[in-house]
Short mmCIF file of C-alpha atoms and ligand atoms in Angstrom, two decimals:
data_model
loop_
_atom_site.label_atom_id
_atom_site.label_comp_id
_atom_site.label_asym_id
_atom_site.label_seq_id
_atom_site.Cartn_x
_atom_site.Cartn_y
_atom_site.Cartn_z
CA SER A 1 -52.18 -18.49 -82.04
CA SER A 2 -49.33 -16.85 -80.39
CA LEU A 3 -47.28 -18.61 -77.83
CA ALA A 4 -48.31 -17.18 -74.51
CA LEU A 5 -45.24 -16.51 -72.50
CA PRO A 6 -45.84 -16.67 -68.82
CA LYS A 7 -45.80 -13.24 -67.29
CA PRO A 8 -42.98 -12.98 -64.86
CA ALA A 9 -44.35 -12.91 -61.40
CA LEU A 10 -43.55 -9.75 -59.55
CA PRO A 11 -41.32 -10.44 -56.64
CA SER A 12 -43.16 -10.10 -53.43
CA ALA A 13 -42.23 -7.39 -51.01
CA SER A 14 -40.70 -9.87 -48.63
CA VAL A 15 -38.31 -11.14 -51.31
CA LEU A 16 -37.19 -7.62 -52.13
CA ALA A 17 -36.56 -6.96 -48.51
CA ALA A 18 -34.39 -10.06 -48.21
CA PRO A 19 -30.63 -9.58 -48.43
CA MET A 20 -28.99 -10.30 -51.77
CA LEU A 21 -26.79 -13.02 -50.40
CA PRO A 22 -27.90 -15.92 -48.33
CA PRO A 23 -26.89 -15.46 -44.71
CA ALA A 24 -23.40 -16.68 -43.99
CA PRO A 25 -23.41 -20.07 -42.37
CA ALA A 26 -22.99 -19.86 -38.62
CA ALA A 27 -19.30 -19.38 -37.88
CA GLU A 28 -17.63 -22.47 -36.55
CA PRO A 29 -16.46 -21.27 -33.18
CA ARG A 30 -13.66 -23.86 -32.91
CA ALA A 31 -12.15 -22.98 -36.27
CA ALA A 32 -12.58 -19.24 -35.80
CA SER A 33 -11.19 -18.94 -32.30
CA ALA A 34 -9.04 -22.04 -31.92
CA PRO A 35 -5.85 -20.80 -30.26
CA LYS A 36 -2.64 -21.30 -32.12
CA ALA A 37 -0.34 -23.73 -30.37
CA VAL A 38 2.61 -21.86 -28.84
CA ARG A 39 5.86 -23.73 -28.23
CA LEU A 40 8.49 -22.05 -26.06
CA ILE A 41 11.58 -23.41 -24.34
CA MET A 42 12.70 -21.62 -21.17
CA MET A 43 16.44 -21.61 -20.58
CA GLY A 44 18.61 -20.00 -17.96
CA PRO A 45 20.70 -20.78 -14.87
CA PRO A 46 19.12 -22.02 -11.62
CA GLY A 47 17.18 -19.17 -10.02
CA SER A 48 16.84 -17.14 -13.22
CA GLY A 49 13.04 -17.39 -13.13
CA LYS A 50 12.27 -20.12 -15.68
CA THR A 51 9.28 -21.23 -13.65
CA THR A 52 8.08 -17.75 -12.67
CA TYR A 53 8.20 -16.48 -16.24
CA GLY A 54 7.11 -19.82 -17.65
CA LYS A 55 3.88 -19.62 -15.64
CA ARG A 56 3.26 -16.07 -16.81
CA LEU A 57 3.81 -17.02 -20.42
CA SER A 58 1.52 -20.00 -19.92
CA ALA A 59 -1.23 -17.70 -18.62
CA GLU A 60 -0.64 -15.32 -21.53
CA PHE A 61 -0.68 -17.90 -24.31
CA GLY A 62 -2.80 -20.69 -22.85
CA ALA A 63 -0.12 -23.28 -23.50
CA PRO A 64 0.55 -25.65 -20.59
CA HIS A 65 3.62 -24.92 -18.47
CA ILE A 66 5.73 -28.08 -18.17
CA SER A 67 8.34 -28.05 -15.43
CA VAL A 68 10.66 -30.99 -15.93
CA GLY A 69 12.07 -30.44 -12.41
CA GLU A 70 8.50 -30.84 -11.08
CA LEU A 71 7.95 -34.00 -13.14
CA LEU A 72 11.18 -35.37 -11.70
CA ARG A 73 10.42 -34.34 -8.11
CA ALA A 74 7.07 -36.17 -8.38
CA TYR A 75 8.77 -39.19 -9.91
CA ALA A 76 11.50 -39.17 -7.24
CA LYS A 77 9.01 -39.32 -4.34
CA ASP A 78 9.33 -43.12 -4.20
CA LYS A 79 12.72 -43.36 -5.95
CA PRO A 80 15.31 -42.42 -3.31
CA GLU A 81 18.21 -42.90 -5.72
CA VAL A 82 16.76 -40.30 -8.12
CA ALA A 83 16.02 -37.91 -5.24
CA ALA A 84 19.59 -38.31 -4.00
CA ARG A 85 20.96 -37.60 -7.46
CA MET A 86 18.87 -34.42 -7.72
CA GLN A 87 20.10 -33.36 -4.31
CA THR A 88 23.67 -33.24 -5.67
CA GLY A 89 22.66 -30.83 -8.43
CA GLU A 90 23.75 -33.25 -11.15
CA LEU A 91 21.45 -34.06 -14.03
CA VAL A 92 19.49 -37.29 -13.72
CA ASP A 93 19.62 -40.22 -16.11
CA SER A 94 18.93 -39.14 -19.69
CA GLU A 95 16.75 -42.09 -20.51
CA LEU A 96 14.42 -41.33 -17.62
CA VAL A 97 14.15 -37.63 -18.50
CA LEU A 98 13.57 -38.36 -22.19
CA ARG A 99 10.85 -40.84 -21.34
CA LEU A 100 9.02 -38.50 -18.92
CA VAL A 101 9.21 -35.50 -21.23
CA ARG A 102 8.24 -37.49 -24.30
CA GLU A 103 5.24 -38.89 -22.44
CA ARG A 104 4.12 -35.41 -21.39
CA LEU A 105 4.59 -33.91 -24.86
CA THR A 106 2.29 -36.46 -26.46
CA GLN A 107 -0.67 -35.57 -24.22
CA PRO A 108 -3.71 -33.91 -25.85
CA ASP A 109 -3.39 -30.49 -24.17
CA VAL A 110 0.14 -30.17 -25.53
CA GLN A 111 -0.90 -31.37 -28.97
CA GLU A 112 -3.61 -28.73 -29.04
CA ARG A 113 -2.08 -25.73 -27.25
CA GLY A 114 1.68 -26.31 -27.36
CA TYR A 115 3.87 -25.92 -24.27
CA ILE A 116 6.08 -23.68 -22.20
CA LEU A 117 8.89 -26.11 -21.50
CA ASP A 118 10.88 -25.32 -18.36
CA GLY A 119 14.08 -27.22 -17.59
CA PHE A 120 14.49 -29.20 -20.78
CA PRO A 121 16.66 -29.73 -22.75
CA ARG A 122 19.61 -29.35 -20.40
CA ARG A 123 22.29 -31.24 -22.32
CA LEU A 124 23.13 -31.94 -25.93
CA ASN A 125 21.59 -35.39 -26.27
CA GLU A 126 18.30 -34.00 -24.91
CA ALA A 127 18.54 -31.14 -27.41
CA LEU A 128 19.02 -33.57 -30.28
CA ALA A 129 15.98 -35.57 -29.17
CA MET A 130 13.95 -32.37 -28.93
CA GLU A 131 14.97 -31.26 -32.42
CA GLU A 132 13.94 -34.64 -33.76
CA TRP A 133 10.57 -34.60 -31.97
CA MET A 134 9.87 -31.05 -33.19
CA ALA A 135 11.14 -31.56 -36.73
CA GLY A 136 7.63 -31.36 -38.17
CA VAL A 137 6.13 -28.59 -36.03
CA GLY A 138 9.05 -26.38 -35.00
CA VAL A 139 9.60 -24.34 -31.86
CA ASP A 140 8.44 -20.72 -31.72
CA ALA A 141 11.30 -19.48 -29.58
CA VAL A 142 13.82 -20.23 -26.91
CA VAL A 143 13.46 -17.79 -24.03
CA HIS A 144 16.87 -17.20 -22.47
CA LEU A 145 16.82 -15.63 -19.01
CA GLU A 146 20.11 -13.99 -18.14
CA VAL A 147 20.60 -12.86 -14.56
CA SER A 148 23.72 -11.72 -12.68
CA HIS A 149 25.41 -14.23 -10.37
CA GLU A 150 24.76 -11.99 -7.38
CA GLU A 151 21.03 -11.81 -8.10
CA LEU A 152 20.85 -15.59 -8.68
CA MET A 153 22.39 -16.17 -5.25
CA ARG A 154 19.89 -13.80 -3.69
CA ARG A 155 16.92 -15.52 -5.35
CA ILE A 156 18.13 -19.04 -4.54
CA SER A 157 18.66 -18.25 -0.88
CA ALA A 158 15.18 -16.71 -0.73
CA ARG A 159 13.59 -19.78 -2.37
CA GLY A 160 14.78 -22.44 0.07
CA ARG A 161 14.08 -25.58 -1.97
CA ALA A 162 15.79 -28.83 -0.83
CA ASP A 163 18.43 -28.49 -3.58
CA ASP A 164 19.06 -24.79 -2.94
CA THR A 165 21.95 -25.23 -0.47
CA PRO A 166 25.06 -23.18 -1.36
CA GLU A 167 26.97 -26.32 -2.27
CA THR A 168 24.26 -27.75 -4.52
CA PHE A 169 23.77 -24.34 -6.08
CA ARG A 170 27.47 -24.15 -6.97
CA ASN A 171 27.23 -27.54 -8.62
CA ARG A 172 24.04 -26.70 -10.47
CA MET A 173 25.76 -23.58 -11.83
CA LYS A 174 28.69 -25.70 -13.00
CA VAL A 175 26.32 -28.21 -14.65
CA TYR A 176 24.55 -25.29 -16.34
CA ARG A 177 27.80 -23.82 -17.67
CA ASP A 178 29.28 -27.14 -18.80
CA GLN A 179 26.22 -28.94 -20.17
CA THR A 180 23.37 -26.51 -20.77
CA VAL A 181 25.15 -23.48 -22.24
CA PRO A 182 26.27 -25.59 -25.24
CA VAL A 183 22.56 -26.36 -25.84
CA LEU A 184 21.80 -22.65 -25.81
CA GLU A 185 24.63 -22.02 -28.29
CA ARG A 186 23.27 -24.73 -30.54
CA PHE A 187 19.72 -23.39 -30.33
CA LYS A 188 20.90 -19.95 -31.44
CA ASN A 189 21.32 -21.61 -34.82
CA SER A 190 18.28 -23.88 -34.84
CA TYR A 191 15.64 -21.67 -33.18
CA GLY A 192 15.13 -17.98 -32.45
CA VAL A 193 16.40 -16.98 -29.00
CA LEU A 194 14.57 -14.22 -27.09
CA GLU A 195 16.34 -12.46 -24.23
CA PRO A 196 13.87 -10.52 -22.11
CA GLU A 197 15.16 -8.07 -19.51
CA VAL A 198 14.74 -10.05 -16.28
CA SER A 199 17.69 -9.08 -14.13
CA ALA A 200 15.86 -6.63 -11.87
CA PRO A 201 15.54 -7.86 -8.27
CA THR A 202 11.75 -7.88 -8.62
CA PRO A 203 10.84 -9.67 -11.82
CA ARG A 204 8.69 -7.52 -14.08
CA PRO A 205 5.79 -9.05 -15.99
CA THR A 206 7.75 -9.57 -19.14
CA THR A 207 6.11 -11.44 -21.97
CA PRO A 208 6.30 -11.31 -25.76
CA GLY A 209 3.06 -9.32 -25.48
CA CYS A 210 5.05 -6.53 -23.81
CA ALA A 211 7.36 -6.27 -26.78
CA PRO A 212 9.65 -3.37 -25.75
CA SER A 213 11.57 -5.39 -23.23
CA TRP A 214 12.22 -8.27 -25.66
CA LYS A 215 15.20 -8.29 -27.90
CA THR A 216 16.60 -10.92 -30.21
CA PRO A 217 20.38 -10.89 -30.26
P1 LIG B 301 14.80 -27.68 -11.76
O1 LIG B 301 13.55 -27.72 -10.93
O2 LIG B 301 14.50 -27.38 -13.20
O3 LIG B 301 15.83 -26.78 -11.21
O4 LIG B 301 15.40 -29.16 -11.75
C1 LIG B 301 15.79 -29.77 -10.54
C2 LIG B 301 16.71 -30.94 -10.80
O5 LIG B 301 16.06 -31.92 -11.63
C3 LIG B 301 18.00 -30.62 -11.54
O6 LIG B 301 18.99 -30.12 -10.71
C4 LIG B 301 18.36 -31.99 -12.12
O7 LIG B 301 18.89 -32.83 -11.14
C5 LIG B 301 17.01 -32.54 -12.51
N1 LIG B 301 16.65 -32.16 -13.90
C6 LIG B 301 15.75 -31.21 -14.28
N2 LIG B 301 15.66 -31.12 -15.61
C7 LIG B 301 16.52 -32.03 -16.12
C8 LIG B 301 16.90 -32.43 -17.42
N3 LIG B 301 16.37 -31.84 -18.51
N4 LIG B 301 17.83 -33.40 -17.57
C9 LIG B 301 18.37 -34.00 -16.48
N5 LIG B 301 18.06 -33.68 -15.23
C10 LIG B 301 17.16 -32.70 -15.02
#
């Protein structure tokens, strides 16, 4: 007798109607839309708009804005000697700043979304610490805000913060020139430096998203 081969069953209509490939597994929303961490360092003289632009960039990229001046003002509330130091326009103790910033940078929101760092580093030893902390992850850019002296004076006198007196402002400018500009020079070699056009009396909404006004020197 012959070997009876089973007749292949005709595929049912519903099988033919089915797509060739199994449906793709449901997309993992976290993986698909997880924002990239953005790490930016805002630099510029007092009154140049580090906080104003830092907040805008934070809204644009979803990375937390970290004002080191704010951290210090909060810390100095019950530390009169630190408050007095800030009132002179001089930089406060390195160890304190490094500890506060380090603590903030290890928090989960920063780990996940990055940061817009405003007011740090301001001197070379802080820059070296920053480079060491960021050795594995890098920094996307340094945002350098350059504004004329005249416009800085105008903005500072309009702001009226406790350390915005003419005398303190002069000293903060000197501290910026002597201690912070060398950091900027150093960062031109270690990180990309962006110089948006921000010298107009009314700051324009200038972000990397509005590319035309950004130039890298
Ligand atoms: P800011 O609000 O950024 O203008 O900072 C206000 C003051 O806080 C400065 O004038 C300094 O006395 C102190 N300060 C802010 N950032 C730093 C820093 N990175 N290192 C040392 N002192 C700082």
